[in-house]
mmCIF file with all atom_site columns, C-alpha atoms in Angstrom:
data_model
loop_
_atom_site.group_PDB
_atom_site.id
_atom_site.type_symbol
_atom_site.label_atom_id
_atom_site.label_alt_id
_atom_site.label_comp_id
_atom_site.label_asym_id
_atom_site.label_entity_id
_atom_site.label_seq_id
_atom_site.pdbx_PDB_ins_code
_atom_site.Cartn_x
_atom_site.Cartn_y
_atom_site.Cartn_z
_atom_site.occupancy
_atom_site.B_iso_or_equiv
_atom_site.pdbx_formal_charge
_atom_site.auth_seq_id
_atom_site.auth_comp_id
_atom_site.auth_asym_id
_atom_site.auth_atom_id
_atom_site.pdbx_PDB_model_num
ATOM 1   C CA . MET A 1 1   ? -6.516  -59.949 -17.046 1.00 53.00 ? 21  MET A CA 1
ATOM 2   C CA . THR A 1 2   ? -5.651  -57.010 -19.219 1.00 55.00 ? 22  THR A CA 1
ATOM 3   C CA . SER A 1 3   ? -7.952  -54.074 -19.488 1.00 52.00 ? 23  SER A CA 1
ATOM 4   C CA . THR A 1 4   ? -8.781  -52.249 -22.638 1.00 57.00 ? 24  THR A CA 1
ATOM 5   C CA . PRO A 1 5   ? -8.679  -48.457 -22.675 1.00 59.00 ? 25  PRO A CA 1
ATOM 6   C CA . ASN A 1 6   ? -12.510 -48.131 -22.580 1.00 63.00 ? 26  ASN A CA 1
ATOM 7   C CA . SER A 1 7   ? -13.313 -50.870 -20.033 1.00 60.00 ? 27  SER A CA 1
ATOM 8   C CA . PRO A 1 8   ? -13.804 -50.027 -16.348 1.00 60.00 ? 28  PRO A CA 1
ATOM 9   C CA . PRO A 1 9   ? -11.291 -51.376 -13.854 1.00 61.00 ? 29  PRO A CA 1
ATOM 10  C CA . ALA A 1 10  ? -12.057 -54.741 -12.287 1.00 62.00 ? 30  ALA A CA 1
ATOM 11  C CA . PRO A 1 11  ? -13.942 -54.450 -8.980  1.00 58.00 ? 31  PRO A CA 1
ATOM 12  C CA . THR A 1 12  ? -11.953 -55.101 -5.853  1.00 57.00 ? 32  THR A CA 1
ATOM 13  C CA . PRO A 1 13  ? -13.419 -57.628 -3.424  1.00 56.00 ? 33  PRO A CA 1
ATOM 14  C CA . PHE A 1 14  ? -14.358 -56.603 0.111   1.00 52.00 ? 34  PHE A CA 1
ATOM 15  C CA . PRO A 1 15  ? -11.797 -57.708 2.677   1.00 52.00 ? 35  PRO A CA 1
ATOM 16  C CA . SER A 1 16  ? -12.808 -60.787 4.621   1.00 51.00 ? 36  SER A CA 1
ATOM 17  C CA . SER A 1 17  ? -12.830 -60.752 8.396   1.00 48.00 ? 37  SER A CA 1
ATOM 18  C CA . SER A 1 18  ? -9.731  -62.950 8.468   1.00 49.00 ? 38  SER A CA 1
ATOM 19  C CA . SER A 1 19  ? -7.794  -60.535 6.257   1.00 48.00 ? 39  SER A CA 1
ATOM 20  C CA . LEU A 1 20  ? -8.544  -57.669 8.637   1.00 49.00 ? 40  LEU A CA 1
ATOM 21  C CA . ASN A 1 21  ? -6.294  -59.217 11.288  1.00 48.00 ? 41  ASN A CA 1
ATOM 22  C CA . THR A 1 22  ? -2.783  -58.033 10.586  1.00 49.00 ? 42  THR A CA 1
ATOM 23  C CA . SER A 1 23  ? 0.252   -60.120 11.324  1.00 47.00 ? 43  SER A CA 1
ATOM 24  C CA . SER A 1 24  ? 1.701   -57.443 13.617  1.00 47.00 ? 44  SER A CA 1
ATOM 25  C CA . THR A 1 25  ? -1.415  -57.521 15.768  1.00 48.00 ? 45  THR A CA 1
ATOM 26  C CA . SER A 1 26  ? -1.480  -61.292 16.007  1.00 46.00 ? 46  SER A CA 1
ATOM 27  C CA . SER A 1 27  ? 2.236   -61.518 16.854  1.00 48.00 ? 47  SER A CA 1
ATOM 28  C CA . THR A 1 28  ? 2.090   -58.890 19.603  1.00 51.00 ? 48  THR A CA 1
ATOM 29  C CA . ASN A 1 29  ? -1.070  -60.356 21.137  1.00 51.00 ? 49  ASN A CA 1
ATOM 30  C CA . SER A 1 30  ? -0.038  -64.008 20.934  1.00 53.00 ? 50  SER A CA 1
ATOM 31  C CA . GLY A 1 31  ? -0.014  -64.378 24.732  1.00 56.00 ? 51  GLY A CA 1
ATOM 32  C CA . SER A 1 32  ? -3.290  -62.560 25.349  1.00 59.00 ? 52  SER A CA 1
ATOM 33  C CA . SER A 1 33  ? -6.792  -63.970 25.352  1.00 60.00 ? 53  SER A CA 1
ATOM 34  C CA . PRO A 1 34  ? -8.878  -64.120 22.171  1.00 59.00 ? 54  PRO A CA 1
ATOM 35  C CA . PRO A 1 35  ? -10.982 -61.099 21.198  1.00 61.00 ? 55  PRO A CA 1
ATOM 36  C CA . ALA A 1 36  ? -13.877 -60.428 23.523  1.00 60.00 ? 56  ALA A CA 1
ATOM 37  C CA . THR A 1 37  ? -17.085 -61.920 22.230  1.00 61.00 ? 57  THR A CA 1
ATOM 38  C CA . SER A 1 38  ? -18.959 -61.854 25.508  1.00 58.00 ? 58  SER A CA 1
ATOM 39  C CA . PRO A 1 39  ? -22.719 -61.786 25.233  1.00 65.00 ? 59  PRO A CA 1
ATOM 40  C CA . THR A 1 40  ? -24.396 -58.502 25.957  1.00 64.00 ? 60  THR A CA 1
ATOM 41  C CA . PRO A 1 41  ? -25.867 -58.321 29.444  1.00 65.00 ? 61  PRO A CA 1
ATOM 42  C CA . ARG A 1 42  ? -29.600 -58.938 29.582  1.00 69.00 ? 62  ARG A CA 1
ATOM 43  C CA . GLN A 1 43  ? -31.512 -55.734 29.961  1.00 70.00 ? 63  GLN A CA 1
ATOM 44  C CA . ARG A 1 44  ? -34.029 -55.848 32.757  1.00 76.00 ? 64  ARG A CA 1
ATOM 45  C CA . ARG A 1 45  ? -37.627 -55.412 31.720  1.00 80.00 ? 65  ARG A CA 1
ATOM 46  C CA . PHE A 1 46  ? -39.940 -52.689 32.912  1.00 82.00 ? 66  PHE A CA 1
ATOM 47  C CA . ASN A 1 47  ? -42.350 -54.099 35.481  1.00 85.00 ? 67  ASN A CA 1
ATOM 48  C CA . PRO A 1 48  ? -45.876 -53.165 34.313  1.00 87.00 ? 68  PRO A CA 1
ATOM 49  C CA . ASP A 1 49  ? -47.316 -54.186 37.691  1.00 91.00 ? 69  ASP A CA 1
ATOM 50  C CA . LEU A 1 50  ? -45.808 -51.010 39.134  1.00 91.00 ? 70  LEU A CA 1
ATOM 51  C CA . LEU A 1 51  ? -47.733 -48.871 36.640  1.00 91.00 ? 71  LEU A CA 1
ATOM 52  C CA . ARG A 1 52  ? -51.032 -50.784 36.685  1.00 93.00 ? 72  ARG A CA 1
ATOM 53  C CA . PRO A 1 53  ? -52.525 -49.137 39.846  1.00 94.00 ? 73  PRO A CA 1
ATOM 54  C CA . TYR A 1 54  ? -51.835 -45.692 38.403  1.00 92.00 ? 74  TYR A CA 1
ATOM 55  C CA . LEU A 1 55  ? -53.498 -46.597 35.096  1.00 92.00 ? 75  LEU A CA 1
ATOM 56  C CA . LYS A 1 56  ? -56.530 -48.023 36.895  1.00 93.00 ? 76  LYS A CA 1
ATOM 57  C CA . ARG A 1 57  ? -56.916 -44.807 38.906  1.00 93.00 ? 77  ARG A CA 1
ATOM 58  C CA . LEU A 1 58  ? -56.490 -42.734 35.744  1.00 89.00 ? 78  LEU A CA 1
ATOM 59  C CA . LEU A 1 59  ? -59.104 -44.738 33.828  1.00 88.00 ? 79  LEU A CA 1
ATOM 60  C CA . ALA A 1 60  ? -61.554 -44.809 36.734  1.00 90.00 ? 80  ALA A CA 1
ATOM 61  C CA . GLY A 1 61  ? -61.251 -41.066 37.318  1.00 88.00 ? 81  GLY A CA 1
ATOM 62  C CA . PRO A 1 62  ? -64.070 -38.659 36.463  1.00 86.00 ? 82  PRO A CA 1
ATOM 63  C CA . GLU A 1 63  ? -62.067 -37.162 33.616  1.00 82.00 ? 83  GLU A CA 1
ATOM 64  C CA . ILE A 1 64  ? -62.391 -40.456 31.726  1.00 83.00 ? 84  ILE A CA 1
ATOM 65  C CA . THR A 1 65  ? -65.594 -42.044 33.031  1.00 83.00 ? 85  THR A CA 1
ATOM 66  C CA . GLY A 1 66  ? -67.571 -38.808 32.883  1.00 81.00 ? 86  GLY A CA 1
ATOM 67  C CA . ALA A 1 67  ? -66.188 -37.710 29.535  1.00 79.00 ? 87  ALA A CA 1
ATOM 68  C CA . VAL A 1 68  ? -68.436 -36.830 26.633  1.00 79.00 ? 88  VAL A CA 1
ATOM 69  C CA . TRP A 1 69  ? -67.202 -37.326 23.080  1.00 76.00 ? 89  TRP A CA 1
ATOM 70  C CA . ASP A 1 70  ? -65.747 -34.089 21.773  1.00 78.00 ? 90  ASP A CA 1
ATOM 71  C CA . ARG A 1 71  ? -65.765 -33.577 18.025  1.00 82.00 ? 91  ARG A CA 1
ATOM 72  C CA . ASP A 1 72  ? -63.003 -30.974 18.204  1.00 85.00 ? 92  ASP A CA 1
ATOM 73  C CA . ALA A 1 73  ? -60.012 -32.937 16.908  1.00 85.00 ? 93  ALA A CA 1
ATOM 74  C CA . GLU A 1 74  ? -57.441 -30.398 18.107  1.00 90.00 ? 94  GLU A CA 1
ATOM 75  C CA . ARG A 1 75  ? -58.682 -30.607 21.689  1.00 89.00 ? 95  ARG A CA 1
ATOM 76  C CA . LEU A 1 76  ? -58.676 -34.408 21.561  1.00 87.00 ? 96  LEU A CA 1
ATOM 77  C CA . VAL A 1 77  ? -55.122 -34.486 20.233  1.00 89.00 ? 97  VAL A CA 1
ATOM 78  C CA . LYS A 1 78  ? -53.968 -32.038 22.902  1.00 91.00 ? 98  LYS A CA 1
ATOM 79  C CA . ARG A 1 79  ? -55.614 -34.041 25.691  1.00 89.00 ? 99  ARG A CA 1
ATOM 80  C CA . ALA A 1 80  ? -54.158 -37.312 24.358  1.00 90.00 ? 100 ALA A CA 1
ATOM 81  C CA . GLU A 1 81  ? -50.680 -35.737 24.338  1.00 92.00 ? 101 GLU A CA 1
ATOM 82  C CA . GLU A 1 82  ? -51.171 -34.478 27.911  1.00 92.00 ? 102 GLU A CA 1
ATOM 83  C CA . MET A 1 83  ? -52.272 -37.905 29.134  1.00 92.00 ? 103 MET A CA 1
ATOM 84  C CA . SER A 1 84  ? -49.391 -39.560 27.319  1.00 93.00 ? 104 SER A CA 1
ATOM 85  C CA . ALA A 1 85  ? -46.922 -37.168 28.954  1.00 93.00 ? 105 ALA A CA 1
ATOM 86  C CA . GLU A 1 86  ? -48.460 -37.868 32.389  1.00 93.00 ? 106 GLU A CA 1
ATOM 87  C CA . VAL A 1 87  ? -48.107 -41.628 31.927  1.00 93.00 ? 107 VAL A CA 1
ATOM 88  C CA . LYS A 1 88  ? -44.526 -41.296 30.638  1.00 92.00 ? 108 LYS A CA 1
ATOM 89  C CA . ARG A 1 89  ? -43.626 -39.115 33.648  1.00 93.00 ? 109 ARG A CA 1
ATOM 90  C CA . ARG A 1 90  ? -45.074 -41.748 35.949  1.00 93.00 ? 110 ARG A CA 1
ATOM 91  C CA . MET A 1 91  ? -43.110 -44.500 34.171  1.00 91.00 ? 111 MET A CA 1
ATOM 92  C CA . ALA A 1 92  ? -39.901 -42.482 34.495  1.00 90.00 ? 112 ALA A CA 1
ATOM 93  C CA . ASP A 1 93  ? -40.611 -41.965 38.210  1.00 91.00 ? 113 ASP A CA 1
ATOM 94  C CA . LEU A 1 94  ? -40.961 -45.723 38.690  1.00 90.00 ? 114 LEU A CA 1
ATOM 95  C CA . GLU A 1 95  ? -37.894 -46.753 36.648  1.00 85.00 ? 115 GLU A CA 1
ATOM 96  C CA . PRO A 1 96  ? -35.822 -43.634 35.931  1.00 79.00 ? 116 PRO A CA 1
ATOM 97  C CA . ALA A 1 97  ? -32.887 -45.082 33.991  1.00 82.00 ? 117 ALA A CA 1
ATOM 98  C CA . GLY A 1 98  ? -32.295 -47.505 31.170  1.00 80.00 ? 118 GLY A CA 1
ATOM 99  C CA . TYR A 1 99  ? -35.557 -47.181 29.278  1.00 82.00 ? 119 TYR A CA 1
ATOM 100 C CA . LYS A 1 100 ? -37.021 -45.198 26.428  1.00 85.00 ? 120 LYS A CA 1
ATOM 101 C CA . TYR A 1 101 ? -40.674 -44.651 27.241  1.00 85.00 ? 121 TYR A CA 1
ATOM 102 C CA . LEU A 1 102 ? -43.319 -44.713 24.552  1.00 85.00 ? 122 LEU A CA 1
ATOM 103 C CA . CYS A 1 103 ? -46.937 -44.135 25.408  1.00 88.00 ? 123 CYS A CA 1
ATOM 104 C CA . GLN A 1 104 ? -49.809 -43.914 22.972  1.00 87.00 ? 124 GLN A CA 1
ATOM 105 C CA . VAL A 1 105 ? -53.168 -42.520 24.017  1.00 87.00 ? 125 VAL A CA 1
ATOM 106 C CA . SER A 1 106 ? -56.092 -42.670 21.642  1.00 84.00 ? 126 SER A CA 1
ATOM 107 C CA . PHE A 1 107 ? -59.678 -41.618 22.055  1.00 81.00 ? 127 PHE A CA 1
ATOM 108 C CA . VAL A 1 108 ? -62.435 -43.458 20.258  1.00 80.00 ? 128 VAL A CA 1
ATOM 109 C CA . PRO A 1 109 ? -66.179 -42.993 20.549  1.00 77.00 ? 129 PRO A CA 1
ATOM 110 C CA . PHE A 1 110 ? -67.619 -45.636 22.824  1.00 70.00 ? 130 PHE A CA 1
ATOM 111 C CA . PRO A 1 111 ? -71.120 -46.754 21.825  1.00 70.00 ? 131 PRO A CA 1
ATOM 112 C CA . SER A 1 112 ? -73.699 -46.964 24.550  1.00 65.00 ? 132 SER A CA 1
ATOM 113 C CA . LEU A 1 113 ? -74.180 -50.495 25.742  1.00 56.00 ? 133 LEU A CA 1
ATOM 114 C CA . PRO A 1 114 ? -77.728 -51.813 25.263  1.00 58.00 ? 134 PRO A CA 1
ATOM 115 C CA . PHE A 1 115 ? -77.717 -54.419 28.048  1.00 48.00 ? 135 PHE A CA 1
ATOM 116 C CA . PRO A 1 116 ? -77.357 -53.679 31.756  1.00 49.00 ? 136 PRO A CA 1
ATOM 117 C CA . SER A 1 117 ? -75.431 -56.941 32.190  1.00 48.00 ? 137 SER A CA 1
ATOM 118 C CA . SER A 1 118 ? -72.683 -55.667 29.875  1.00 44.00 ? 138 SER A CA 1
ATOM 119 C CA . PRO A 1 119 ? -69.489 -54.468 31.541  1.00 46.00 ? 139 PRO A CA 1
ATOM 120 C CA . SER A 1 120 ? -69.193 -50.762 32.119  1.00 46.00 ? 140 SER A CA 1
ATOM 121 C CA . HIS A 1 121 ? -66.826 -48.541 30.178  1.00 44.00 ? 141 HIS A CA 1
ATOM 122 C CA . SER A 1 122 ? -64.313 -48.345 33.021  1.00 42.00 ? 142 SER A CA 1
ATOM 123 C CA . GLN A 1 123 ? -64.246 -52.136 33.337  1.00 42.00 ? 143 GLN A CA 1
ATOM 124 C CA . LEU A 1 124 ? -63.515 -52.513 29.643  1.00 42.00 ? 144 LEU A CA 1
ATOM 125 C CA . THR A 1 125 ? -60.713 -49.981 29.631  1.00 43.00 ? 145 THR A CA 1
ATOM 126 C CA . SER A 1 126 ? -59.075 -51.267 32.801  1.00 40.00 ? 146 SER A CA 1
ATOM 127 C CA . ARG A 1 127 ? -59.073 -54.776 31.311  1.00 40.00 ? 147 ARG A CA 1
ATOM 128 C CA . ASP A 1 128 ? -57.412 -53.362 28.195  1.00 43.00 ? 148 ASP A CA 1
ATOM 129 C CA . THR A 1 129 ? -54.582 -51.867 30.262  1.00 42.00 ? 149 THR A CA 1
ATOM 130 C CA . GLN A 1 130 ? -53.501 -55.323 31.377  1.00 39.00 ? 150 GLN A CA 1
ATOM 131 C CA . ARG A 1 131 ? -52.236 -55.894 27.838  1.00 39.00 ? 151 ARG A CA 1
ATOM 132 C CA . LEU A 1 132 ? -49.591 -53.159 28.254  1.00 40.00 ? 152 LEU A CA 1
#
């Protein structure tokens, strides 16, 4: 294909994976094993059962169960960050290596429950922690 003076050069194709192997590499490694394609080792999972008793104590504590809704957003954000840092520290104490810990704490107003047979606030929140 000839190019005219004003036409752009023809695009060059990307090299295929087979063209990346050079003949010198294949001839020197002819006696060795094929390239390593071993599967990555399975990463162990964090055991949430180790953290659950701590979360239950935290949620059942007077700081949570006796809390009154605060309309000051800055104070709520600061307290949520403090609680998140406490939980992350506890997670790191339980399993110190191999994990990146993310913890999200959010405060929402909890409406008063009209029926005495309804579960209490601490029961609802401790049930929610089992989803972690």
